[in-house]
Structure formats: structure tokens, C-alpha cells
CSV table of C-alpha atoms and ligand atoms in Angstrom, one decimal:
chain,number,residue,atom,x,y,z
J,1,MET,CA,131.9,42.4,45.8
J,2,SER,CA,130.8,41.2,49.6
J,3,VAL,CA,130.5,37.5,49.7
J,4,ARG,CA,127.2,35.4,48.8
J,5,VAL,CA,128.0,31.6,49.2
J,6,ARG,CA,124.6,28.9,49.4
J,7,PHE,CA,123.9,25.3,51.2
J,8,ALA,CA,121.4,23.7,48.8
J,9,PRO,CA,120.5,20.5,50.5
J,10,SER,CA,118.3,18.2,49.1
J,11,PRO,CA,115.6,17.1,51.7
J,12,THR,CA,115.7,13.5,50.4
J,13,GLY,CA,117.2,12.6,53.8
J,14,TYR,CA,118.3,14.1,57.1
J,15,LEU,CA,120.9,16.6,57.9
J,16,HIS,CA,123.6,14.8,58.1
J,17,VAL,CA,127.3,15.1,59.0
J,18,GLY,CA,128.7,15.4,55.4
J,19,GLY,CA,125.7,18.2,54.6
J,20,ALA,CA,126.2,19.6,57.8
J,21,ARG,CA,129.9,20.5,57.6
J,22,THR,CA,129.2,21.6,54.0
J,23,ALA,CA,127.0,24.0,56.0
J,24,LEU,CA,129.6,25.1,58.4
J,25,ILE,CA,132.5,26.0,55.7
J,26,ASN,CA,130.2,28.2,54.1
J,27,TRP,CA,128.3,29.4,56.7
J,28,LEU,CA,131.9,30.6,58.6
J,29,TYR,CA,133.1,32.1,55.0
J,30,ALA,CA,130.4,34.0,54.8
J,31,ARG,CA,130.2,35.4,58.6
J,32,LYS,CA,134.1,36.1,58.3
J,33,HIS,CA,133.6,38.2,55.7
J,34,GLY,CA,130.3,39.9,56.6
J,35,GLY,CA,128.7,38.5,53.3
J,36,VAL,CA,125.1,36.5,53.1
J,37,PHE,CA,124.4,33.0,54.1
J,38,ILE,CA,121.8,31.6,51.9
J,39,LEU,CA,119.7,28.4,52.4
J,40,ARG,CA,118.3,26.7,49.4
J,41,VAL,CA,116.0,23.6,49.4
J,42,GLU,CA,116.8,21.7,46.4
J,43,ASP,CA,113.1,19.8,46.0
J,44,THR,CA,112.3,19.1,42.4
J,45,ASP,CA,112.5,15.6,43.1
J,46,GLU,CA,108.8,15.3,44.2
J,47,ALA,CA,109.1,11.9,44.3
J,48,ARG,CA,112.0,11.2,46.9
J,49,SER,CA,111.4,15.3,49.1
J,50,THR,CA,109.1,15.6,52.1
J,51,PRO,CA,108.1,18.7,54.0
J,52,GLU,CA,109.4,16.4,57.0
J,53,MET,CA,113.1,16.6,55.4
J,54,THR,CA,113.0,19.6,54.8
J,55,GLN,CA,111.9,20.7,58.7
J,56,ALA,CA,114.5,18.0,60.0
J,57,ILE,CA,117.3,19.8,57.8
J,58,LEU,CA,115.9,23.4,59.5
J,59,ASP,CA,116.5,21.8,62.7
J,60,GLY,CA,120.1,19.8,62.1
J,61,LEU,CA,121.7,23.6,60.8
J,62,SER,CA,119.4,25.6,64.3
J,63,TRP,CA,120.5,22.9,66.4
J,64,LEU,CA,124.1,23.5,65.2
J,65,GLY,CA,124.0,27.4,65.4
J,66,ILE,CA,123.9,27.7,61.8
J,67,THR,CA,121.7,30.6,60.5
J,68,TRP,CA,120.5,32.2,56.9
J,69,ASP,CA,120.0,35.2,55.8
J,70,GLU,CA,118.2,35.2,53.3
J,71,GLY,CA,115.6,31.8,52.4
J,72,PRO,CA,114.8,29.2,53.0
J,73,PHE,CA,114.2,29.5,48.9
J,74,PHE,CA,113.1,26.2,47.3
J,75,GLN,CA,113.4,25.3,44.0
J,76,SER,CA,109.8,23.7,43.3
J,77,GLU,CA,108.4,27.5,43.7
J,78,ARG,CA,111.6,28.8,41.1
J,79,GLN,CA,110.7,26.5,38.2
J,80,ARG,CA,109.7,29.6,35.7
J,81,ILE,CA,113.1,31.5,36.3
J,82,TYR,CA,114.6,27.8,34.8
J,83,ARG,CA,112.5,27.6,32.2
J,84,ASP,CA,113.3,31.6,31.3
J,85,ASN,CA,117.1,30.1,30.9
J,86,ALA,CA,115.9,27.3,28.6
J,87,ALA,CA,114.2,29.1,26.2
J,88,LYS,CA,117.8,32.3,26.4
J,89,LEU,CA,120.2,29.1,25.8
J,90,LEU,CA,117.5,27.9,22.5
J,91,ALA,CA,117.6,31.1,21.8
J,92,SER,CA,121.2,31.5,21.7
J,93,GLY,CA,122.3,28.7,20.1
J,94,HIS,CA,123.8,27.0,23.5
J,95,ALA,CA,121.0,24.6,24.1
J,96,TYR,CA,118.9,23.0,21.6
J,97,ARG,CA,115.4,20.4,21.5
J,98,CYS,CA,116.7,17.1,21.5
J,99,PHE,CA,113.8,14.7,19.8
J,100,CYS,CA,115.6,11.2,20.3
J,101,SER,CA,113.5,9.1,21.8
J,102,LYS,CA,114.7,6.8,24.8
J,103,GLU,CA,114.2,4.1,22.7
J,104,ALA,CA,116.2,5.5,19.7
J,105,LEU,CA,119.1,6.3,22.3
J,106,GLU,CA,119.0,3.1,23.7
J,107,GLY,CA,119.3,1.1,20.7
J,108,ARG,CA,122.3,3.7,19.9
J,109,ARG,CA,124.0,3.3,23.4
J,110,ASN,CA,123.2,-1.3,22.7
J,111,ALA,CA,124.6,-0.2,18.9
J,112,SER,CA,127.9,1.6,20.6
J,113,GLY,CA,129.6,-1.7,22.1
J,114,LYS,CA,130.5,-0.1,24.9
J,115,PRO,CA,127.0,0.7,26.2
J,116,GLY,CA,128.5,2.1,29.6
J,117,GLU,CA,130.7,5.0,28.1
J,118,TRP,CA,128.0,5.9,25.5
J,119,LYS,CA,127.6,9.7,25.3
J,120,TYR,CA,124.6,11.5,23.4
J,121,ASP,CA,125.6,11.6,20.1
J,122,LYS,CA,124.5,14.8,19.2
J,123,ALA,CA,122.7,13.7,16.8
J,124,CYS,CA,119.8,16.9,17.0
J,125,ARG,CA,122.3,19.4,17.1
J,126,ALA,CA,122.8,19.8,14.3
J,127,LEU,CA,119.1,20.1,13.1
J,128,SER,CA,118.3,23.9,12.1
J,129,ALA,CA,116.4,25.7,14.6
J,130,GLU,CA,113.6,26.2,11.3
J,131,ASP,CA,113.1,22.1,11.9
J,132,SER,CA,113.0,22.3,15.7
J,133,ALA,CA,110.7,24.9,15.8
J,134,ARG,CA,108.4,23.3,13.2
J,135,ARG,CA,109.0,19.5,14.7
J,136,ALA,CA,108.4,20.9,18.2
J,137,GLY,CA,105.4,23.1,16.7
J,138,ALA,CA,103.7,20.3,15.7
J,139,GLY,CA,103.8,18.5,19.4
J,140,GLU,CA,106.7,16.2,18.5
J,141,PRO,CA,108.4,15.6,22.4
J,142,PHE,CA,111.4,17.1,22.7
J,143,VAL,CA,113.9,17.4,25.7
J,144,VAL,CA,116.3,20.5,25.7
J,145,ARG,CA,120.0,19.6,25.7
J,146,CYS,CA,123.3,22.0,26.4
J,147,ALA,CA,125.5,22.2,23.3
J,148,VAL,CA,128.4,21.9,25.5
J,149,PRO,CA,131.5,24.3,23.6
J,150,LEU,CA,134.3,22.6,22.9
J,151,GLY,CA,137.3,22.7,24.4
J,152,LYS,CA,138.5,22.9,28.2
J,153,LEU,CA,136.0,22.7,31.0
J,154,GLY,CA,137.7,24.3,33.6
J,155,TRP,CA,138.1,26.3,36.7
J,156,ASN,CA,140.2,27.1,39.7
J,157,ASP,CA,139.1,25.4,42.8
J,158,VAL,CA,139.5,26.9,46.2
J,159,VAL,CA,140.3,23.6,47.3
J,160,LYS,CA,141.4,21.2,45.4
J,161,GLY,CA,143.6,23.8,42.7
J,162,PRO,CA,142.9,23.8,38.8
J,163,ILE,CA,141.0,21.2,37.9
J,164,GLU,CA,140.1,21.1,33.6
J,165,PHE,CA,138.3,18.5,32.0
J,166,ASP,CA,138.1,18.0,28.0
J,167,ALA,CA,134.8,19.5,26.3
J,168,SER,CA,134.9,16.2,24.8
J,169,GLU,CA,134.4,14.0,28.2
J,170,VAL,CA,131.0,15.8,28.8
J,171,GLU,CA,128.0,15.7,27.1
J,172,ASP,CA,125.2,17.0,26.0
J,173,PHE,CA,123.1,17.0,29.2
J,174,VAL,CA,119.2,17.0,29.3
J,175,LEU,CA,118.6,20.4,30.7
J,176,LEU,CA,115.0,20.6,30.4
J,177,ARG,CA,113.1,16.9,30.2
J,178,SER,CA,110.0,16.3,27.9
J,179,ASP,CA,107.1,17.1,30.3
J,180,GLY,CA,109.5,20.7,30.5
J,181,THR,CA,110.9,19.8,34.6
J,182,PRO,CA,114.2,21.5,34.4
J,183,THR,CA,117.1,18.9,35.5
J,184,TYR,CA,119.4,19.2,38.2
J,185,HIS,CA,122.3,21.4,36.7
J,186,LEU,CA,119.5,24.2,34.8
J,187,SER,CA,118.3,25.0,38.3
J,188,VAL,CA,121.6,25.2,40.3
J,189,VAL,CA,123.5,27.1,37.8
J,190,SER,CA,119.9,29.6,37.1
J,191,ASP,CA,119.3,29.5,41.2
J,192,ASP,CA,123.3,30.2,41.7
J,193,VAL,CA,123.1,33.3,38.9
J,194,ASP,CA,120.0,34.4,40.0
J,195,MET,CA,121.3,34.3,44.2
J,196,ALA,CA,124.6,36.0,42.9
J,197,VAL,CA,125.9,33.6,44.4
J,198,THR,CA,129.9,33.9,44.3
J,199,HIS,CA,130.8,30.5,45.7
J,200,VAL,CA,130.3,27.5,45.3
J,201,ILE,CA,131.5,25.4,48.4
J,202,ARG,CA,130.0,21.9,48.2
J,203,GLY,CA,130.6,18.2,48.5
J,204,GLU,CA,133.4,16.2,46.2
J,205,ASP,CA,130.9,13.9,45.0
J,206,HIS,CA,129.9,17.1,42.7
J,207,VAL,CA,133.2,18.2,40.5
J,208,SER,CA,131.9,16.1,37.9
J,209,ASN,CA,129.3,18.0,37.5
J,210,THR,CA,131.1,21.2,37.4
J,211,PRO,CA,132.4,20.8,33.6
J,212,LYS,CA,128.5,20.9,33.0
J,213,GLN,CA,127.7,23.8,35.1
J,214,VAL,CA,130.6,26.1,33.9
J,215,ALA,CA,129.1,24.9,30.3
J,216,LEU,CA,126.3,26.3,31.2
J,217,TYR,CA,127.8,29.9,32.9
J,218,ARG,CA,129.2,30.2,29.5
J,219,GLY,CA,126.5,29.8,27.4
J,220,LEU,CA,124.3,32.5,29.4
J,221,GLY,CA,127.1,34.6,28.8
J,222,LEU,CA,128.2,34.5,32.7
J,223,GLU,CA,131.2,34.6,34.4
J,224,PRO,CA,130.9,31.2,37.1
J,225,PRO,CA,131.3,32.3,40.5
J,226,VAL,CA,134.3,30.4,42.3
J,227,PHE,CA,134.1,26.7,43.0
J,228,GLY,CA,135.6,24.8,46.3
J,229,HIS,CA,134.9,21.0,46.2
J,230,LEU,CA,135.1,19.4,50.1
J,231,PRO,CA,137.2,16.2,50.5
J,232,LEU,CA,134.5,13.6,51.4
J,233,ILE,CA,134.4,12.2,55.2
J,234,LEU,CA,135.8,8.3,55.6
J,235,GLY,CA,134.7,6.2,58.2
J,236,MET,CA,136.7,4.4,60.5
J,237,ASP,CA,138.0,2.2,58.0
J,238,LYS,CA,138.4,4.3,55.1
J,239,ARG,CA,134.8,3.9,53.5
J,240,LYS,CA,133.0,6.5,52.5
J,241,LEU,CA,130.8,7.4,55.7
J,242,SER,CA,127.2,5.9,55.1
J,243,LYS,CA,124.7,4.5,58.0
J,244,ARG,CA,126.7,1.7,58.2
J,245,HIS,CA,129.5,3.6,60.5
J,246,GLY,CA,126.3,4.1,63.1
J,247,THR,CA,125.2,8.0,63.6
J,248,VAL,CA,125.2,10.3,60.2
J,249,SER,CA,122.3,12.2,60.8
J,250,VAL,CA,123.0,14.9,63.2
J,251,MET,CA,120.3,15.3,65.8
J,252,THR,CA,120.5,12.3,66.8
J,253,TYR,CA,124.2,13.5,67.8
J,254,LYS,CA,121.5,15.6,70.0
J,255,ASP,CA,119.9,12.8,71.0
J,256,GLU,CA,122.8,11.1,71.8
J,257,GLY,CA,123.8,14.1,74.4
J,258,ILE,CA,126.6,15.8,72.2
J,259,LEU,CA,126.5,19.6,72.7
J,260,PRO,CA,126.1,21.9,69.2
J,261,LEU,CA,129.7,23.7,69.9
J,262,ALA,CA,131.6,20.3,70.2
J,263,LEU,CA,129.9,18.6,67.0
J,264,PHE,CA,130.3,22.4,65.2
J,265,ASN,CA,134.0,22.3,66.5
J,266,PHE,CA,134.4,18.8,65.5
J,267,LEU,CA,133.5,19.2,62.1
J,268,ALA,CA,134.9,22.1,61.8
J,269,GLN,CA,138.8,20.7,62.0
J,270,LEU,CA,137.2,17.7,59.9
J,271,GLY,CA,137.4,20.2,57.4
J,272,ALA,CA,140.3,22.8,58.1
J,273,ASN,CA,142.9,22.7,59.4
J,274,LEU,CA,142.6,25.2,62.7
J,275,GLY,CA,145.3,24.5,65.3
J,276,GLU,CA,145.6,22.2,68.0
J,277,GLU,CA,143.6,22.7,70.3
J,278,PRO,CA,140.8,20.0,70.8
J,279,VAL,CA,138.1,22.6,71.7
J,280,LEU,CA,137.9,26.4,70.1
J,281,THR,CA,135.2,29.4,70.7
J,282,MET,CA,133.6,30.2,68.1
J,283,THR,CA,135.4,33.8,67.4
J,284,GLN,CA,138.7,31.1,67.4
J,285,ILE,CA,137.1,29.1,64.6
J,286,MET,CA,136.1,32.3,62.1
J,287,SER,CA,139.6,34.0,62.7
J,288,ARG,CA,141.7,30.8,62.1
J,289,PHE,CA,139.5,30.1,58.6
J,290,ASP,CA,139.8,30.4,56.1
J,291,PHE,CA,139.6,28.7,52.2
J,292,SER,CA,143.7,28.3,52.6
J,293,ALA,CA,143.2,26.2,55.7
J,294,LEU,CA,140.7,24.0,53.9
J,295,LYS,CA,141.6,20.1,53.8
J,296,PRO,CA,142.2,18.9,50.2
J,297,SER,CA,142.3,15.1,50.9
J,298,ALA,CA,139.9,13.0,52.8
J,299,SER,CA,139.3,13.3,56.6
J,300,VAL,CA,138.5,10.5,58.7
J,301,PHE,CA,135.0,10.7,61.0
J,302,ASP,CA,136.7,9.5,64.5
J,303,ARG,CA,134.0,9.3,66.9
J,304,GLU,CA,135.8,9.1,69.5
J,305,ARG,CA,137.5,12.5,69.2
J,306,LEU,CA,133.7,13.7,69.0
J,307,THR,CA,133.0,12.0,72.6
J,308,PHE,CA,136.4,13.7,73.8
J,309,ILE,CA,135.7,17.0,72.2
J,310,ASN,CA,132.1,17.3,73.5
J,311,ALA,CA,133.8,16.0,76.9
J,312,LYS,CA,135.4,18.8,77.2
J,313,VAL,CA,132.7,21.5,76.0
J,314,ILE,CA,130.7,20.3,78.4
J,315,GLY,CA,134.1,20.9,81.1
J,316,GLU,CA,134.0,24.1,80.0
J,317,THR,CA,130.3,25.1,79.9
J,318,PRO,CA,129.3,27.3,82.9
J,319,PRO,CA,127.0,25.3,85.2
J,320,CYS,CA,124.0,27.6,84.3
J,321,GLU,CA,123.7,26.8,80.6
J,322,LEU,CA,124.7,22.9,81.7
J,323,SER,CA,121.8,22.6,84.0
J,324,ILE,CA,119.2,23.5,81.2
J,325,LEU,CA,120.7,21.7,79.0
J,326,VAL,CA,120.9,18.4,80.7
J,327,ARG,CA,117.3,18.8,82.2
J,328,PRO,CA,115.8,16.4,79.1
J,329,PHE,CA,118.6,13.8,79.4
J,330,LEU,CA,117.5,13.8,83.0
J,331,ASP,CA,113.8,14.6,82.7
J,332,GLU,CA,113.9,10.6,80.5
J,333,VAL,CA,115.7,9.0,83.2
J,334,LEU,CA,114.0,9.6,85.7
J,335,GLY,CA,110.4,9.1,83.6
J,336,ALA,CA,109.4,12.1,85.5
J,337,PRO,CA,110.4,15.8,84.7
J,338,ALA,CA,113.4,16.4,87.4
J,339,PRO,CA,113.7,18.2,90.4
J,340,ALA,CA,115.2,21.5,91.0
J,341,ILE,CA,119.4,20.1,89.9
J,342,PRO,CA,121.9,21.5,92.3
J,343,GLU,CA,124.1,23.7,90.8
J,344,ALA,CA,127.5,22.5,92.8
J,345,ALA,CA,126.6,19.1,91.6
J,346,VAL,CA,126.7,20.2,88.2
J,347,ARG,CA,130.2,21.7,88.0
J,348,VAL,CA,131.1,18.7,90.2
J,349,MET,CA,130.2,16.0,87.7
J,350,GLY,CA,130.2,17.8,84.3
J,351,THR,CA,133.9,18.0,84.8
J,352,ARG,CA,133.9,14.1,84.0
J,353,ALA,CA,130.7,13.5,81.7
J,354,LYS,CA,131.6,13.2,77.9
J,355,ASP,CA,127.7,13.3,76.9
J,356,MET,CA,125.1,15.3,78.9
J,357,ARG,CA,123.2,11.8,79.3
J,358,GLU,CA,125.7,10.1,80.8
J,359,LEU,CA,125.6,13.6,82.8
J,360,ALA,CA,121.8,12.7,83.5
J,361,LEU,CA,123.1,9.1,84.8
J,362,MET,CA,125.3,10.9,87.5
J,363,LEU,CA,123.3,13.9,88.6
J,364,VAL,CA,121.0,11.3,89.8
J,365,PRO,CA,122.3,10.2,92.8
J,366,PHE,CA,122.3,13.9,93.7
J,367,LEU,CA,118.8,13.8,93.2
J,368,SER,CA,117.8,10.9,94.7
J,369,GLU,CA,118.7,8.4,97.6
J,370,ASP,CA,117.3,5.7,94.9
J,371,PHE,CA,120.1,4.4,93.1
J,372,VAL,CA,121.8,1.6,91.9
J,373,TYR,CA,125.7,1.0,92.7
J,374,ASP,CA,128.4,-0.7,90.1
J,375,GLU,CA,128.3,-4.5,90.8
J,376,LYS,CA,131.7,-4.7,90.5
J,377,GLY,CA,132.8,-1.6,92.8
J,378,VAL,CA,130.0,-3.3,95.4
J,379,ASP,CA,132.4,-7.4,95.3
J,380,LYS,CA,135.2,-4.6,96.0
J,381,ALA,CA,133.8,-2.9,98.8
J,382,ARG,CA,132.2,-6.4,100.2
J,383,LYS,CA,136.1,-7.2,99.9
J,384,ASP,CA,137.6,-5.1,102.5
J,385,PRO,CA,135.4,-4.9,105.2
J,386,ALA,CA,138.2,-3.3,107.3
J,387,ALA,CA,137.6,-0.3,105.6
J,388,LEU,CA,134.1,-0.7,105.9
J,389,ALA,CA,134.6,-0.8,109.2
J,390,ALA,CA,136.4,1.8,109.3
J,391,LEU,CA,133.7,4.6,107.4
J,392,GLN,CA,131.4,3.9,109.7
J,393,ALA,CA,133.3,5.4,111.9
J,394,LEU,CA,133.8,8.5,110.0
J,395,LEU,CA,130.5,9.2,109.7
J,396,PRO,CA,130.6,11.3,113.7
J,397,LYS,CA,133.6,12.8,112.7
J,398,LEU,CA,132.1,13.3,109.8
J,399,GLU,CA,129.0,15.2,111.1
J,400,ALA,CA,130.3,16.6,113.7
J,401,MET,CA,131.4,19.4,111.4
J,402,GLU,CA,130.6,22.5,111.1
J,403,ASP,CA,128.3,23.9,108.1
J,404,GLY,CA,131.3,26.2,106.9
J,405,GLU,CA,133.8,23.7,107.5
J,406,TRP,CA,132.3,21.4,104.6
J,407,THR,CA,134.8,22.3,101.8
J,408,PRO,CA,137.0,19.6,99.3
J,409,ALA,CA,140.4,21.1,101.7
J,410,LYS,CA,139.2,20.7,105.8
J,411,LEU,CA,137.0,16.7,104.3
J,412,GLU,CA,140.4,15.4,102.6
J,413,ASP,CA,142.2,16.5,106.3
J,414,ILE,CA,139.3,14.2,108.0
J,415,LEU,CA,139.6,11.0,106.0
J,416,ARG,CA,143.2,11.3,105.6
J,417,ALA,CA,143.9,11.9,110.0
J,418,HIS,CA,140.8,8.9,110.2
J,419,ALA,CA,142.7,6.7,107.9
J,420,ALA,CA,146.1,7.1,109.1
J,421,GLU,CA,143.9,6.9,112.4
J,422,THR,CA,142.3,3.9,112.1
J,423,GLY,CA,145.3,2.3,109.6
J,424,VAL,CA,143.3,1.6,106.2
J,425,LYS,CA,144.6,3.1,103.5
J,426,ALA,CA,142.8,6.6,102.5
J,427,GLY,CA,141.9,5.4,99.0
J,428,ALA,CA,140.3,2.2,100.9
J,429,LEU,CA,138.2,4.4,102.4
J,430,ILE,CA,137.7,6.8,99.6
J,431,HIS,CA,136.3,3.5,97.0
J,432,PRO,CA,132.8,3.1,98.6
J,433,CYS,CA,132.3,6.3,99.3
J,434,ARG,CA,133.0,7.3,96.2
J,435,LEU,CA,130.5,4.2,95.2
J,436,PHE,CA,128.0,5.3,97.8
J,437,LEU,CA,128.0,8.7,96.8
J,438,THR,CA,127.9,7.9,93.3
J,439,GLY,CA,127.0,4.6,92.3
J,440,ARG,CA,130.2,4.6,90.2
J,441,THR,CA,133.9,3.5,90.9
J,442,GLU,CA,135.1,6.3,88.7
J,443,SER,CA,133.6,10.3,89.7
J,444,PRO,CA,135.1,13.6,89.9
J,445,GLY,CA,137.8,14.3,92.4
J,446,ILE,CA,135.7,13.1,95.7
J,447,PHE,CA,135.8,15.7,98.1
J,448,ASP,CA,134.4,17.7,95.0
J,449,VAL,CA,131.6,15.5,95.3
J,450,LEU,CA,131.5,15.7,99.1
J,451,CYS,CA,131.1,18.9,99.1
J,452,ALA,CA,128.6,19.3,96.3
J,453,MET,CA,126.7,16.5,98.0
J,454,GLY,CA,126.3,18.6,101.2
J,455,LYS,CA,126.7,17.2,104.6
J,456,GLY,CA,123.0,15.9,105.5
J,457,GLY,CA,123.0,14.0,102.0
J,458,THR,CA,126.3,12.7,102.3
J,459,LEU,CA,125.9,11.4,105.7
J,460,ALA,CA,122.0,10.0,104.0
J,461,ARG,CA,123.5,8.0,101.1
J,462,LEU,CA,127.1,6.9,102.9
J,463,ARG,CA,124.4,5.7,105.6
J,464,ARG,CA,122.8,3.6,102.8
J,465,GLY,CA,125.7,2.3,101.4
J,466,LEU,CA,127.0,1.1,104.2
J,467,ALA,CA,123.5,-0.7,105.2
J,468,SER,CA,122.7,-2.1,102.2
J,469,VAL,CA,126.8,-2.6,100.7
J,470,ALA,CA,128.1,-4.0,104.5
J,471,GLY,CA,124.9,-5.6,106.5
J,472,PRO,CA,124.5,-8.2,104.5
J,473,ALA,CA,127.6,-9.3,103.2
J,474,ALA,CA,128.6,-9.1,107.7
X,1,LIG,N1,121.5,19.9,46.0
X,1,LIG,C1,122.4,19.0,45.6
X,1,LIG,C2,123.3,18.5,46.9
X,1,LIG,O1,122.7,17.8,48.2
X,1,LIG,C3,123.6,20.5,46.0
X,1,LIG,C4,124.1,21.2,44.7
X,1,LIG,C5,124.8,22.2,45.0
X,1,LIG,O2,125.6,22.0,45.8
X,1,LIG,O3,125.0,22.8,44.2
X,1,LIG,O4,124.3,16.7,47.0
């Protein structure tokens, strides 16, 4: 039987990291087994679902590289299927009409002494089919409830192992509301049946829904699919991840300069044990992923780890690709469309940037001579006039270099020889050099930076730095 899995978001919010992880794990499973990944938008809550949210979810999935083979299907367009199933269940006695009014239910709930624990008392389950049909025919309002069978309702969860509920714990839940609209359980099961879903992999918050859905499969005379419930994602404080913990929407990570492969790696590893390496290729993720790799207990969302993975992914992304990816960030930083970015600059600075915003900022000095210097770096440089004087004296030596000599190794030789000659430590020369070329006190290897900046660019920036930092102090 070929694998058919689905991701079934409700478009009542953005695609958050929990949803993205569910989607990603289903997608991986489908891809690994040559199966089908279905996208189904559960937009039955009309008041809370919006087309904008649906679009945001599709955008989030696409950005992560999660492509769907079938859909998106919209539950709002499939109501017939749900009503037909309710009719089938009614006809076979696996569902029944309930004429109890809200007020009557409320009264019995309160009279029970334990209103919080009260479950529907199945009063209408005893009605004869004739009575039920007659009352419905006379226009009395009713809901349709599932006649939950006696006994055990269990399944072998591929993530959590065997789970079993006693049917006495499960209420005769509503399938169709009094206005004829289907509830979540009926629509989900009807769709999973109609779409021939083989594996339902979703968040742990659905564990308590599963016995009800198992009851519905039985009522329909069908074998339930394989179920797997993914554990919660927690914040660093071990509480359920929420907006309180900062960003939870996937597209916000994009805006923050996280690359999709980084978030993909992070989320895949959050849900599954895939090995020690922080960054895996898609092929590695695919080959190592299986249900047996899924973590049965909650995982902690460690933002620093995501940053760490992102920096690694940036470092491993080919510069030609990074140049394209960084452009929108650079346009934003510059406030205007950025000029062509030298690939050598992207190659060097990409080894040190933790996100694309930072990379954009790091590239500014390659595109313009007008950038700010780190204040602490300026203070430190001013405290060492001997080093600044030695740097000034280095300029003619740099100027005399042939273009072909402008390599990291040759630059290092010249700077170190000059340091020895002038009695200044190489480090003391490197510090202002770095500040004047990058505006920063930390950067990738300075000789690589000098090389990427080119001879003309380097000399112009060193002169500017010396004039603005050494000048006023002198
Ligand atoms: N629409 C449900 C949700 O967003 C998912 C239902 C399911 O996966 O069965 O939580």
C-alpha cells in the first residue's frame, strides 16, 4: 500500500513552528517512501479562518521547500461528504439524533454535582429509530451524535507506542450541529477516508481526539489509519512554546534572515534523532529519517541552536546563491536597490554571518566607503597611536604591491614583516585594519577580508579610517 499522508492546518493563524514540524515530518515520510503528501485546509471555523492566513500557511510551507502533491483541499468545499457520512452512520445505528436542548443539557450538567466532568448521558440513544425520524420530520431541532461503542478504543501510536482509552471515558460526541454543519471529528475522519490517508501524523494535542476518531472508523466499518502523535515543542523555560517565547511564525524567521534549510534542519532534528551533525543535507535527512527516529518526549526550542545552524548553513551556501539571497536584506539596509555585490566579499563574509541581516550589514563596507565604525573599536584604536602611525607607514608598501600579489598569504607576509620592522605587534596593526575595513572588531580572517576588498578598496578605506580616527585624536 503506498504511503499517503496529509498536513491539515486550520487557517486561524500563521504557520507556526509546531505546524511546520508536523508538515515537515509528514512530507519527509511521503518523500522517503515515494508516497503522496496531501495539503488540506481545515477552514470550517468560518469566523476564525481567513484567506490571508491560508495564503500565509502556503507561503510558509513553500518557503521551507515543503511541496504538496495533492490539494490544497478546503474543508469548506467538502461539506457534502461529511453529511453523507453522518447519514451513513445514522442509518447503520452508529450515530443517533439527539434532541436535548442546550438548556436541558446545562441543567443536567449542573445537577450532576460535577459539571466539569459531566459527559452526555446518552438519553437520546434510547430513542427508537421511528421516534427519532418522526421528531426530526416534525421539525424538532437535533444534533447528530456518535454512538461510541463499548469496550476499548486504542491504537499503536508510531511515536508514543500503544495507547488505549476505555470507551466509558469518551462522550457520545456531536458529529453534526443543529444547523447541519459537521464538527471537526466528522470532517477529519471523512476526509482521511476519502483521501485514502494511510498515516495520520499530527501534534500530541490530538491524542484525546483519536479515540473518538477510532470510534468513527469502526462505525463506518473501516480500519483506522496508522496514527502518530508528535510531542510538544517547549520553550527554554520548559513551557509550551507560544508567542511569549518570541517568534513562532515561520515567515518571521525568513524576515529575521534565517535560511529555509537551517529552519528545516532545526525542525527535523527537533522532532527526530538524526545524528550529531548540526547541518544535514536533504538527502541525509531523508535517508536517516523514519518513525523509529522520532522523539517520543517533548523537545525544547533552543533559538541559539537555530542561529548556530543558520550560521553553518550560510557558511556552506555557495556565494553565488548567497548573493541572491542577501539582496533583499541589503536593499533594506541601504534603503535603495543594492549595487552588484562582489562575490569574493560574499564568500568571505558568509563564513561569519549568523543570519542574512547580519551578512547584509557586513557587506555594506564592500559597497560603500561610508559606513560607521564600532565605537569601542574606535576608542581602542585611539589609545594606540603607535599602531596607527605604523599602519599609515604600511600604506605605501601596500600601494606598491602588484595586483597579482594581492593574496591573503602575501598580504600577511607584508603586514607581519612591517610589524617586525616598526616594532608594533601584528595584532595591534590588524585591529585598526579590521575596524577600517569592516567597521567591526570581529570579522573573518583579516587577510581574506583585505584580499576580497581589493587593493583600491583597501587603500581607500584605510585612508578614510586613518583620517577620521587618527586625525581628530592627533
Ligand atoms: N486542523 C487540525 C489542527 O490544525 C489538525 C487536524 C488533524 O491533523 O487531524 O490542529
